[in-house]
């Protein structure tokens, strides 16, 4: 697969979706609903090569990875590499926590266990596409520089002194969301809605877990700076605070493509 192929996502008009699944009952009900919504979709009985997915110019892919057996992980990694802007929703039965975690870390955007309702699948696809469109739009924005941190929307990664922080996709989306609003307190519910794409369930601690992971990576790479600050009972605030006696650089407009700060409250 050649590198540099434009990402075929965020096109105007109805969502373009491919469904790779052999569950005829599920596919039939889902297809009927998609037809009523006016989506452009196709159903496939077997996975196709990643370059064919590129030519389909899809927004999203719903796939039952169990169809591939032991080749599932290799295929998922190849698709994510070949079509980095494609929203991927895995939908299959009897998955373990380890399998779901592996799939999400390889690049899947969401994982749904069967049996499931087609309306939930559609809602999750819509959420994934919304997030992807925001990410694609952000690629036109300049990088965010704060302290020793550089956030690169065009690469879905962040760097400190040229060192890649090796963020997962969701970790990057969380960091980018916070860094785009320096000094602003974002509530947990808002963060979850904008990063995960749906309403946060009562008691869900996903935001706190991912913030903790981000802090660990930031502190390891940039130990003398603090970036993400907690507002207890509310949410989080981003702002770069340097070593004692070194004030953070003032924020500037995105057009300057220069320093854009983020502040934190004490954790």
PDB file of C-alpha atoms in Angstrom:
ATOM      1  CA  UNK A   1       0.000   0.000   0.000  1.00  0.00           C
ATOM      2  CA  UNK A   2       1.556   3.308  -1.014  1.00  0.00           C
ATOM      3  CA  UNK A   3       1.851   6.044   1.581  1.00  0.00           C
ATOM      4  CA  UNK A   4       0.480   9.494   1.082  1.00  0.00           C
ATOM      5  CA  UNK A   5      -2.958   8.549  -0.263  1.00  0.00           C
ATOM      6  CA  UNK A   6      -5.434  11.270   0.708  1.00  0.00           C
ATOM      7  CA  UNK A   7      -7.777  10.256   3.510  1.00  0.00           C
ATOM      8  CA  UNK A   8     -11.244   9.672   1.988  1.00  0.00           C
ATOM      9  CA  UNK A   9     -13.340  11.017   4.821  1.00  0.00           C
ATOM     10  CA  UNK A  10     -15.401  14.022   5.860  1.00  0.00           C
ATOM     11  CA  UNK A  11     -17.019  14.386   2.474  1.00  0.00           C
ATOM     12  CA  UNK A  12     -20.250  16.375   2.292  1.00  0.00           C
ATOM     13  CA  UNK A  13     -23.566  14.581   1.971  1.00  0.00           C
ATOM     14  CA  UNK A  14     -24.770  11.283   3.459  1.00  0.00           C
ATOM     15  CA  UNK A  15     -22.408   9.053   5.391  1.00  0.00           C
ATOM     16  CA  UNK A  16     -20.616   6.490   3.218  1.00  0.00           C
ATOM     17  CA  UNK A  17     -20.456   3.196   5.098  1.00  0.00           C
ATOM     18  CA  UNK A  18     -19.330  -0.360   4.442  1.00  0.00           C
ATOM     19  CA  UNK A  19     -20.576  -3.227   6.601  1.00  0.00           C
ATOM     20  CA  UNK A  20     -18.475  -6.406   6.656  1.00  0.00           C
ATOM     21  CA  UNK A  21     -20.612  -9.075   8.301  1.00  0.00           C
ATOM     22  CA  UNK A  22     -22.165 -12.453   7.467  1.00  0.00           C
ATOM     23  CA  UNK A  23     -24.986 -12.253  10.020  1.00  0.00           C
ATOM     24  CA  UNK A  24     -27.798 -12.043   7.466  1.00  0.00           C
ATOM     25  CA  UNK A  25     -30.519 -11.095   9.947  1.00  0.00           C
ATOM     26  CA  UNK A  26     -28.499  -8.280  11.480  1.00  0.00           C
ATOM     27  CA  UNK A  27     -27.323  -7.005   8.097  1.00  0.00           C
ATOM     28  CA  UNK A  28     -30.837  -7.066   6.639  1.00  0.00           C
ATOM     29  CA  UNK A  29     -32.339  -5.018   9.469  1.00  0.00           C
ATOM     30  CA  UNK A  30     -29.418  -2.597   9.488  1.00  0.00           C
ATOM     31  CA  UNK A  31     -29.560  -2.147   5.707  1.00  0.00           C
ATOM     32  CA  UNK A  32     -33.278  -1.397   5.801  1.00  0.00           C
ATOM     33  CA  UNK A  33     -32.698   1.314   8.387  1.00  0.00           C
ATOM     34  CA  UNK A  34     -29.763   2.801   6.462  1.00  0.00           C
ATOM     35  CA  UNK A  35     -31.825   2.940   3.287  1.00  0.00           C
ATOM     36  CA  UNK A  36     -34.478   4.919   5.127  1.00  0.00           C
ATOM     37  CA  UNK A  37     -31.824   7.370   6.313  1.00  0.00           C
ATOM     38  CA  UNK A  38     -30.434   7.903   2.826  1.00  0.00           C
ATOM     39  CA  UNK A  39     -26.931   6.689   3.640  1.00  0.00           C
ATOM     40  CA  UNK A  40     -24.590   5.448   0.925  1.00  0.00           C
ATOM     41  CA  UNK A  41     -23.650   1.966   2.093  1.00  0.00           C
ATOM     42  CA  UNK A  42     -22.615  -1.433   0.898  1.00  0.00           C
ATOM     43  CA  UNK A  43     -22.591  -4.812   2.623  1.00  0.00           C
ATOM     44  CA  UNK A  44     -19.698  -7.217   2.172  1.00  0.00           C
ATOM     45  CA  UNK A  45     -19.497 -10.876   3.121  1.00  0.00           C
ATOM     46  CA  UNK A  46     -15.720 -10.772   3.530  1.00  0.00           C
ATOM     47  CA  UNK A  47     -13.052  -8.145   4.216  1.00  0.00           C
ATOM     48  CA  UNK A  48     -11.535  -6.469   1.183  1.00  0.00           C
ATOM     49  CA  UNK A  49      -7.954  -5.261   0.715  1.00  0.00           C
ATOM     50  CA  UNK A  50      -7.254  -1.847   2.284  1.00  0.00           C
ATOM     51  CA  UNK A  51      -6.638  -0.251  -1.110  1.00  0.00           C
ATOM     52  CA  UNK A  52     -10.193  -1.142  -2.131  1.00  0.00           C
ATOM     53  CA  UNK A  53     -11.459   0.614   0.981  1.00  0.00           C
ATOM     54  CA  UNK A  54      -9.541   3.683  -0.165  1.00  0.00           C
ATOM     55  CA  UNK A  55     -11.253   3.599  -3.546  1.00  0.00           C
ATOM     56  CA  UNK A  56     -14.682   3.346  -1.884  1.00  0.00           C
ATOM     57  CA  UNK A  57     -14.114   6.747  -0.261  1.00  0.00           C
ATOM     58  CA  UNK A  58     -15.805   5.671   2.933  1.00  0.00           C
ATOM     59  CA  UNK A  59     -16.504   7.660   6.075  1.00  0.00           C
ATOM     60  CA  UNK A  60     -16.825   4.579   8.248  1.00  0.00           C
ATOM     61  CA  UNK A  61     -16.474   0.804   8.365  1.00  0.00           C
ATOM     62  CA  UNK A  62     -18.453  -1.619  10.533  1.00  0.00           C
ATOM     63  CA  UNK A  63     -16.688  -4.966  10.660  1.00  0.00           C
ATOM     64  CA  UNK A  64     -17.014  -8.307  12.408  1.00  0.00           C
ATOM     65  CA  UNK A  65     -13.362  -9.176  13.019  1.00  0.00           C
ATOM     66  CA  UNK A  66     -14.235 -12.766  13.859  1.00  0.00           C
ATOM     67  CA  UNK A  67     -14.559 -13.371  10.110  1.00  0.00           C
ATOM     68  CA  UNK A  68     -10.784 -13.133   9.776  1.00  0.00           C
ATOM     69  CA  UNK A  69      -9.782 -15.485  12.586  1.00  0.00           C
ATOM     70  CA  UNK A  70      -6.139 -15.064  13.638  1.00  0.00           C
ATOM     71  CA  UNK A  71      -5.534 -12.593  10.792  1.00  0.00           C
ATOM     72  CA  UNK A  72      -7.930 -10.080  12.334  1.00  0.00           C
ATOM     73  CA  UNK A  73      -5.321  -7.996  14.156  1.00  0.00           C
ATOM     74  CA  UNK A  74      -2.994  -7.776  11.168  1.00  0.00           C
ATOM     75  CA  UNK A  75      -5.887  -6.717   8.936  1.00  0.00           C
ATOM     76  CA  UNK A  76      -7.104  -4.090  11.392  1.00  0.00           C
ATOM     77  CA  UNK A  77      -3.601  -2.621  11.679  1.00  0.00           C
ATOM     78  CA  UNK A  78      -3.222  -2.534   7.884  1.00  0.00           C
ATOM     79  CA  UNK A  79      -6.539  -0.745   7.415  1.00  0.00           C
ATOM     80  CA  UNK A  80      -5.727   1.819  10.097  1.00  0.00           C
ATOM     81  CA  UNK A  81      -2.366   2.492   8.483  1.00  0.00           C
ATOM     82  CA  UNK A  82      -3.698   2.639   4.921  1.00  0.00           C
ATOM     83  CA  UNK A  83      -6.787   4.746   5.664  1.00  0.00           C
ATOM     84  CA  UNK A  84      -5.959   6.721   8.828  1.00  0.00           C
ATOM     85  CA  UNK A  85      -9.044   8.918   8.583  1.00  0.00           C
ATOM     86  CA  UNK A  86     -11.512   6.011   8.330  1.00  0.00           C
ATOM     87  CA  UNK A  87     -13.858   5.553  11.281  1.00  0.00           C
ATOM     88  CA  UNK A  88     -13.825   1.896  12.338  1.00  0.00           C
ATOM     89  CA  UNK A  89     -16.492   0.246  14.482  1.00  0.00           C
ATOM     90  CA  UNK A  90     -15.917  -3.394  15.383  1.00  0.00           C
ATOM     91  CA  UNK A  91     -19.129  -5.360  15.925  1.00  0.00           C
ATOM     92  CA  UNK A  92     -18.781  -9.001  16.966  1.00  0.00           C
ATOM     93  CA  UNK A  93     -19.750 -11.614  19.545  1.00  0.00           C
ATOM     94  CA  UNK A  94     -17.958 -13.048  22.561  1.00  0.00           C
ATOM     95  CA  UNK A  95     -15.024 -10.708  22.796  1.00  0.00           C
ATOM     96  CA  UNK A  96     -12.822 -10.493  25.858  1.00  0.00           C
ATOM     97  CA  UNK A  97     -11.631  -7.329  27.545  1.00  0.00           C
ATOM     98  CA  UNK A  98      -8.132  -8.027  26.238  1.00  0.00           C
ATOM     99  CA  UNK A  99      -9.419  -8.330  22.673  1.00  0.00           C
ATOM    100  CA  UNK A 100     -11.402  -5.095  22.890  1.00  0.00           C
ATOM    101  CA  UNK A 101      -8.447  -3.238  24.360  1.00  0.00           C
ATOM    102  CA  UNK A 102      -6.146  -4.599  21.657  1.00  0.00           C
ATOM    103  CA  UNK A 103      -8.549  -3.590  18.897  1.00  0.00           C
ATOM    104  CA  UNK A 104      -8.970  -0.063  20.221  1.00  0.00           C
ATOM    105  CA  UNK A 105      -5.236   0.371  20.638  1.00  0.00           C
ATOM    106  CA  UNK A 106      -4.621  -0.817  17.087  1.00  0.00           C
ATOM    107  CA  UNK A 107      -6.889   1.959  15.848  1.00  0.00           C
ATOM    108  CA  UNK A 108     -10.542   0.923  16.067  1.00  0.00           C
ATOM    109  CA  UNK A 109     -12.740   3.831  17.153  1.00  0.00           C
ATOM    110  CA  UNK A 110     -15.411   1.770  18.889  1.00  0.00           C
ATOM    111  CA  UNK A 111     -16.308  -1.814  19.752  1.00  0.00           C
ATOM    112  CA  UNK A 112     -19.871  -3.138  20.051  1.00  0.00           C
ATOM    113  CA  UNK A 113     -20.756  -6.575  21.355  1.00  0.00           C
ATOM    114  CA  UNK A 114     -23.453  -8.662  19.713  1.00  0.00           C
ATOM    115  CA  UNK A 115     -26.346  -9.014  20.035  1.00  0.00           C
ATOM    116  CA  UNK A 116     -26.922  -5.300  19.542  1.00  0.00           C
ATOM    117  CA  UNK A 117     -29.633  -3.061  18.173  1.00  0.00           C
ATOM    118  CA  UNK A 118     -29.055  -1.552  14.712  1.00  0.00           C
ATOM    119  CA  UNK A 119     -30.000   1.879  16.082  1.00  0.00           C
ATOM    120  CA  UNK A 120     -27.080   1.681  18.494  1.00  0.00           C
ATOM    121  CA  UNK A 121     -24.729   0.749  15.674  1.00  0.00           C
ATOM    122  CA  UNK A 122     -25.961   3.716  13.642  1.00  0.00           C
ATOM    123  CA  UNK A 123     -25.608   6.094  16.580  1.00  0.00           C
ATOM    124  CA  UNK A 124     -22.069   4.922  17.253  1.00  0.00           C
ATOM    125  CA  UNK A 125     -21.113   5.273  13.589  1.00  0.00           C
ATOM    126  CA  UNK A 126     -22.520   8.809  13.594  1.00  0.00           C
ATOM    127  CA  UNK A 127     -20.475   9.619  16.714  1.00  0.00           C
ATOM    128  CA  UNK A 128     -17.300   8.234  15.147  1.00  0.00           C
ATOM    129  CA  UNK A 129     -17.847  10.215  11.946  1.00  0.00           C
ATOM    130  CA  UNK A 130     -18.457  13.416  13.932  1.00  0.00           C
ATOM    131  CA  UNK A 131     -15.187  12.960  15.781  1.00  0.00           C
ATOM    132  CA  UNK A 132     -13.369  12.221  12.545  1.00  0.00           C
ATOM    133  CA  UNK A 133     -14.745  15.324  10.863  1.00  0.00           C
ATOM    134  CA  UNK A 134     -13.598  17.457  13.779  1.00  0.00           C
ATOM    135  CA  UNK A 135     -10.169  15.876  13.609  1.00  0.00           C
ATOM    136  CA  UNK A 136      -9.966  16.395   9.848  1.00  0.00           C
ATOM    137  CA  UNK A 137     -10.976  20.032  10.234  1.00  0.00           C
ATOM    138  CA  UNK A 138      -8.332  20.488  12.908  1.00  0.00           C
ATOM    139  CA  UNK A 139      -5.673  19.334  10.457  1.00  0.00           C
ATOM    140  CA  UNK A 140      -6.049  22.716   8.770  1.00  0.00           C
ATOM    141  CA  UNK A 141      -5.242  24.456  12.031  1.00  0.00           C
ATOM    142  CA  UNK A 142      -1.665  25.241  13.080  1.00  0.00           C
ATOM    143  CA  UNK A 143       0.135  23.133  15.602  1.00  0.00           C
ATOM    144  CA  UNK A 144      -0.310  23.925  19.273  1.00  0.00           C
ATOM    145  CA  UNK A 145       2.834  24.827  21.211  1.00  0.00           C
ATOM    146  CA  UNK A 146       2.728  25.053  24.999  1.00  0.00           C
ATOM    147  CA  UNK A 147       5.788  24.876  27.211  1.00  0.00           C
ATOM    148  CA  UNK A 148       7.898  22.018  25.914  1.00  0.00           C
ATOM    149  CA  UNK A 149       4.881  20.388  24.298  1.00  0.00           C
ATOM    150  CA  UNK A 150       4.019  20.396  20.598  1.00  0.00           C
ATOM    151  CA  UNK A 151       0.605  19.064  19.537  1.00  0.00           C
ATOM    152  CA  UNK A 152       0.380  18.086  15.866  1.00  0.00           C
ATOM    153  CA  UNK A 153      -3.217  17.610  14.623  1.00  0.00           C
ATOM    154  CA  UNK A 154      -1.934  16.613  11.188  1.00  0.00           C
ATOM    155  CA  UNK A 155      -0.150  13.615  12.695  1.00  0.00           C
ATOM    156  CA  UNK A 156      -2.525  12.782  15.565  1.00  0.00           C
ATOM    157  CA  UNK A 157       0.484  12.956  17.856  1.00  0.00           C
ATOM    158  CA  UNK A 158       2.289  15.168  20.347  1.00  0.00           C
ATOM    159  CA  UNK A 159       5.995  15.715  20.918  1.00  0.00           C
ATOM    160  CA  UNK A 160       8.350  16.977  23.604  1.00  0.00           C
ATOM    161  CA  UNK A 161      11.782  17.943  22.328  1.00  0.00           C
ATOM    162  CA  UNK A 162      11.128  15.951  19.182  1.00  0.00           C
ATOM    163  CA  UNK A 163      10.244  12.847  21.201  1.00  0.00           C
ATOM    164  CA  UNK A 164       6.966  11.243  20.217  1.00  0.00           C
ATOM    165  CA  UNK A 165       4.709  10.738  23.239  1.00  0.00           C
ATOM    166  CA  UNK A 166       3.246   7.630  21.566  1.00  0.00           C
ATOM    167  CA  UNK A 167      -0.347   8.586  22.297  1.00  0.00           C
ATOM    168  CA  UNK A 168      -3.271   6.401  21.405  1.00  0.00           C
ATOM    169  CA  UNK A 169      -5.903   8.003  19.169  1.00  0.00           C
ATOM    170  CA  UNK A 170      -8.225   8.721  22.098  1.00  0.00           C
ATOM    171  CA  UNK A 171      -5.411  10.075  24.258  1.00  0.00           C
ATOM    172  CA  UNK A 172      -4.500  12.448  21.448  1.00  0.00           C
ATOM    173  CA  UNK A 173      -8.094  13.581  20.941  1.00  0.00           C
ATOM    174  CA  UNK A 174      -8.367  14.314  24.655  1.00  0.00           C
ATOM    175  CA  UNK A 175      -5.092  16.246  24.760  1.00  0.00           C
ATOM    176  CA  UNK A 176      -5.929  18.194  21.621  1.00  0.00           C
ATOM    177  CA  UNK A 177      -9.355  19.136  22.964  1.00  0.00           C
ATOM    178  CA  UNK A 178      -7.848  20.475  26.180  1.00  0.00           C
ATOM    179  CA  UNK A 179      -4.936  22.215  24.463  1.00  0.00           C
ATOM    180  CA  UNK A 180      -7.259  24.014  22.051  1.00  0.00           C
ATOM    181  CA  UNK A 181      -8.943  25.739  24.998  1.00  0.00           C
ATOM    182  CA  UNK A 182      -6.061  26.986  27.185  1.00  0.00           C
ATOM    183  CA  UNK A 183      -7.171  28.307  30.533  1.00  0.00           C
ATOM    184  CA  UNK A 184     -10.733  27.065  30.083  1.00  0.00           C
ATOM    185  CA  UNK A 185     -12.232  24.567  32.502  1.00  0.00           C
ATOM    186  CA  UNK A 186     -13.933  21.756  30.581  1.00  0.00           C
ATOM    187  CA  UNK A 187     -16.433  19.650  32.467  1.00  0.00           C
ATOM    188  CA  UNK A 188     -16.023  15.883  32.441  1.00  0.00           C
ATOM    189  CA  UNK A 189     -19.388  15.418  30.742  1.00  0.00           C
ATOM    190  CA  UNK A 190     -18.451  17.832  27.960  1.00  0.00           C
ATOM    191  CA  UNK A 191     -15.080  16.166  27.462  1.00  0.00           C
ATOM    192  CA  UNK A 192     -16.701  12.749  27.228  1.00  0.00           C
ATOM    193  CA  UNK A 193     -19.328  13.946  24.776  1.00  0.00           C
ATOM    194  CA  UNK A 194     -16.766  15.559  22.498  1.00  0.00           C
ATOM    195  CA  UNK A 195     -14.110  12.825  22.635  1.00  0.00           C
ATOM    196  CA  UNK A 196     -16.159   9.645  23.047  1.00  0.00           C
ATOM    197  CA  UNK A 197     -19.069  10.957  20.993  1.00  0.00           C
ATOM    198  CA  UNK A 198     -21.983  10.057  23.248  1.00  0.00           C
ATOM    199  CA  UNK A 199     -23.427  10.871  26.667  1.00  0.00           C
ATOM    200  CA  UNK A 200     -21.376   9.823  29.685  1.00  0.00           C
ATOM    201  CA  UNK A 201     -23.042   7.189  31.863  1.00  0.00           C
ATOM    202  CA  UNK A 202     -23.380   7.842  35.568  1.00  0.00           C
ATOM    203  CA  UNK A 203     -20.233   6.744  37.388  1.00  0.00           C
ATOM    204  CA  UNK A 204     -18.136   6.420  34.234  1.00  0.00           C
ATOM    205  CA  UNK A 205     -14.523   7.332  35.063  1.00  0.00           C
ATOM    206  CA  UNK A 206     -13.097   7.071  31.534  1.00  0.00           C
ATOM    207  CA  UNK A 207     -12.156  10.760  31.383  1.00  0.00           C
ATOM    208  CA  UNK A 208     -10.237  10.559  34.668  1.00  0.00           C
ATOM    209  CA  UNK A 209      -8.479   7.363  33.577  1.00  0.00           C
ATOM    210  CA  UNK A 210      -7.350   8.867  30.278  1.00  0.00           C
ATOM    211  CA  UNK A 211      -6.269  12.131  31.924  1.00  0.00           C
ATOM    212  CA  UNK A 212      -4.134  10.101  34.329  1.00  0.00           C
ATOM    213  CA  UNK A 213      -2.523   8.251  31.420  1.00  0.00           C
ATOM    214  CA  UNK A 214      -1.851  11.539  29.627  1.00  0.00           C
ATOM    215  CA  UNK A 215      -0.276  13.056  32.717  1.00  0.00           C
ATOM    216  CA  UNK A 216       2.007  10.077  33.147  1.00  0.00           C
ATOM    217  CA  UNK A 217       3.275  10.396  29.587  1.00  0.00           C
ATOM    218  CA  UNK A 218       3.645  14.179  29.824  1.00  0.00           C
ATOM    219  CA  UNK A 219       5.444  14.023  33.168  1.00  0.00           C
ATOM    220  CA  UNK A 220       7.826  11.353  31.909  1.00  0.00           C
ATOM    221  CA  UNK A 221       8.763  13.413  28.845  1.00  0.00           C
ATOM    222  CA  UNK A 222       8.532  16.917  30.342  1.00  0.00           C
ATOM    223  CA  UNK A 223       9.036  16.591  34.118  1.00  0.00           C
ATOM    224  CA  UNK A 224       9.591  20.297  34.841  1.00  0.00           C
ATOM    225  CA  UNK A 225       6.333  21.420  33.227  1.00  0.00           C
ATOM    226  CA  UNK A 226       2.723  20.852  34.260  1.00  0.00           C
ATOM    227  CA  UNK A 227      -0.039  20.884  31.670  1.00  0.00           C
ATOM    228  CA  UNK A 228      -3.333  19.350  32.794  1.00  0.00           C
ATOM    229  CA  UNK A 229      -4.857  20.655  36.029  1.00  0.00           C
ATOM    230  CA  UNK A 230      -7.794  19.239  37.928  1.00  0.00           C
ATOM    231  CA  UNK A 231     -10.821  21.235  39.053  1.00  0.00           C
ATOM    232  CA  UNK A 232     -12.272  18.867  41.613  1.00  0.00           C
ATOM    233  CA  UNK A 233     -15.874  17.941  41.053  1.00  0.00           C
ATOM    234  CA  UNK A 234     -15.920  19.811  37.732  1.00  0.00           C
ATOM    235  CA  UNK A 235     -13.322  18.795  35.173  1.00  0.00           C
ATOM    236  CA  UNK A 236      -9.934  19.776  33.775  1.00  0.00           C
ATOM    237  CA  UNK A 237      -8.060  22.818  32.546  1.00  0.00           C
ATOM    238  CA  UNK A 238      -4.998  22.938  30.289  1.00  0.00           C
ATOM    239  CA  UNK A 239      -2.185  25.441  30.681  1.00  0.00           C
ATOM    240  CA  UNK A 240       1.560  25.095  30.525  1.00  0.00           C
ATOM    241  CA  UNK A 241       3.270  25.996  33.807  1.00  0.00           C
ATOM    242  CA  UNK A 242       7.031  25.950  33.625  1.00  0.00           C
ATOM    243  CA  UNK A 243       9.740  25.632  36.248  1.00  0.00           C
ATOM    244  CA  UNK A 244       9.504  27.987  39.214  1.00  0.00           C
ATOM    245  CA  UNK A 245      10.273  31.521  38.150  1.00  0.00           C
ATOM    246  CA  UNK A 246       9.667  30.827  34.463  1.00  0.00           C
ATOM    247  CA  UNK A 247       6.317  32.290  33.401  1.00  0.00           C
ATOM    248  CA  UNK A 248       4.397  30.553  30.616  1.00  0.00           C
ATOM    249  CA  UNK A 249       4.518  32.230  27.220  1.00  0.00           C
ATOM    250  CA  UNK A 250       1.392  34.267  26.418  1.00  0.00           C
ATOM    251  CA  UNK A 251      -1.172  32.676  24.094  1.00  0.00           C
ATOM    252  CA  UNK A 252      -1.465  33.967  20.548  1.00  0.00           C
ATOM    253  CA  UNK A 253      -3.996  33.579  17.774  1.00  0.00           C
ATOM    254  CA  UNK A 254      -3.935  30.388  15.663  1.00  0.00           C
ATOM    255  CA  UNK A 255      -2.939  32.436  12.625  1.00  0.00           C
ATOM    256  CA  UNK A 256       0.425  33.101  14.226  1.00  0.00           C
ATOM    257  CA  UNK A 257       1.167  29.382  14.323  1.00  0.00           C
ATOM    258  CA  UNK A 258       3.031  29.981  17.547  1.00  0.00           C
ATOM    259  CA  UNK A 259       2.557  29.346  21.226  1.00  0.00           C
ATOM    260  CA  UNK A 260      -0.912  28.407  22.382  1.00  0.00           C
ATOM    261  CA  UNK A 261      -0.975  27.807  26.119  1.00  0.00           C
ATOM    262  CA  UNK A 262      -2.999  25.614  28.388  1.00  0.00           C
ATOM    263  CA  UNK A 263      -3.255  25.832  32.160  1.00  0.00           C
ATOM    264  CA  UNK A 264      -4.039  23.298  34.830  1.00  0.00           C
ATOM    265  CA  UNK A 265      -5.297  23.495  38.381  1.00  0.00           C
ATOM    266  CA  UNK A 266      -3.451  21.611  41.139  1.00  0.00           C
ATOM    267  CA  UNK A 267      -4.090  17.889  40.998  1.00  0.00           C
TER     268      UNK A 267
END
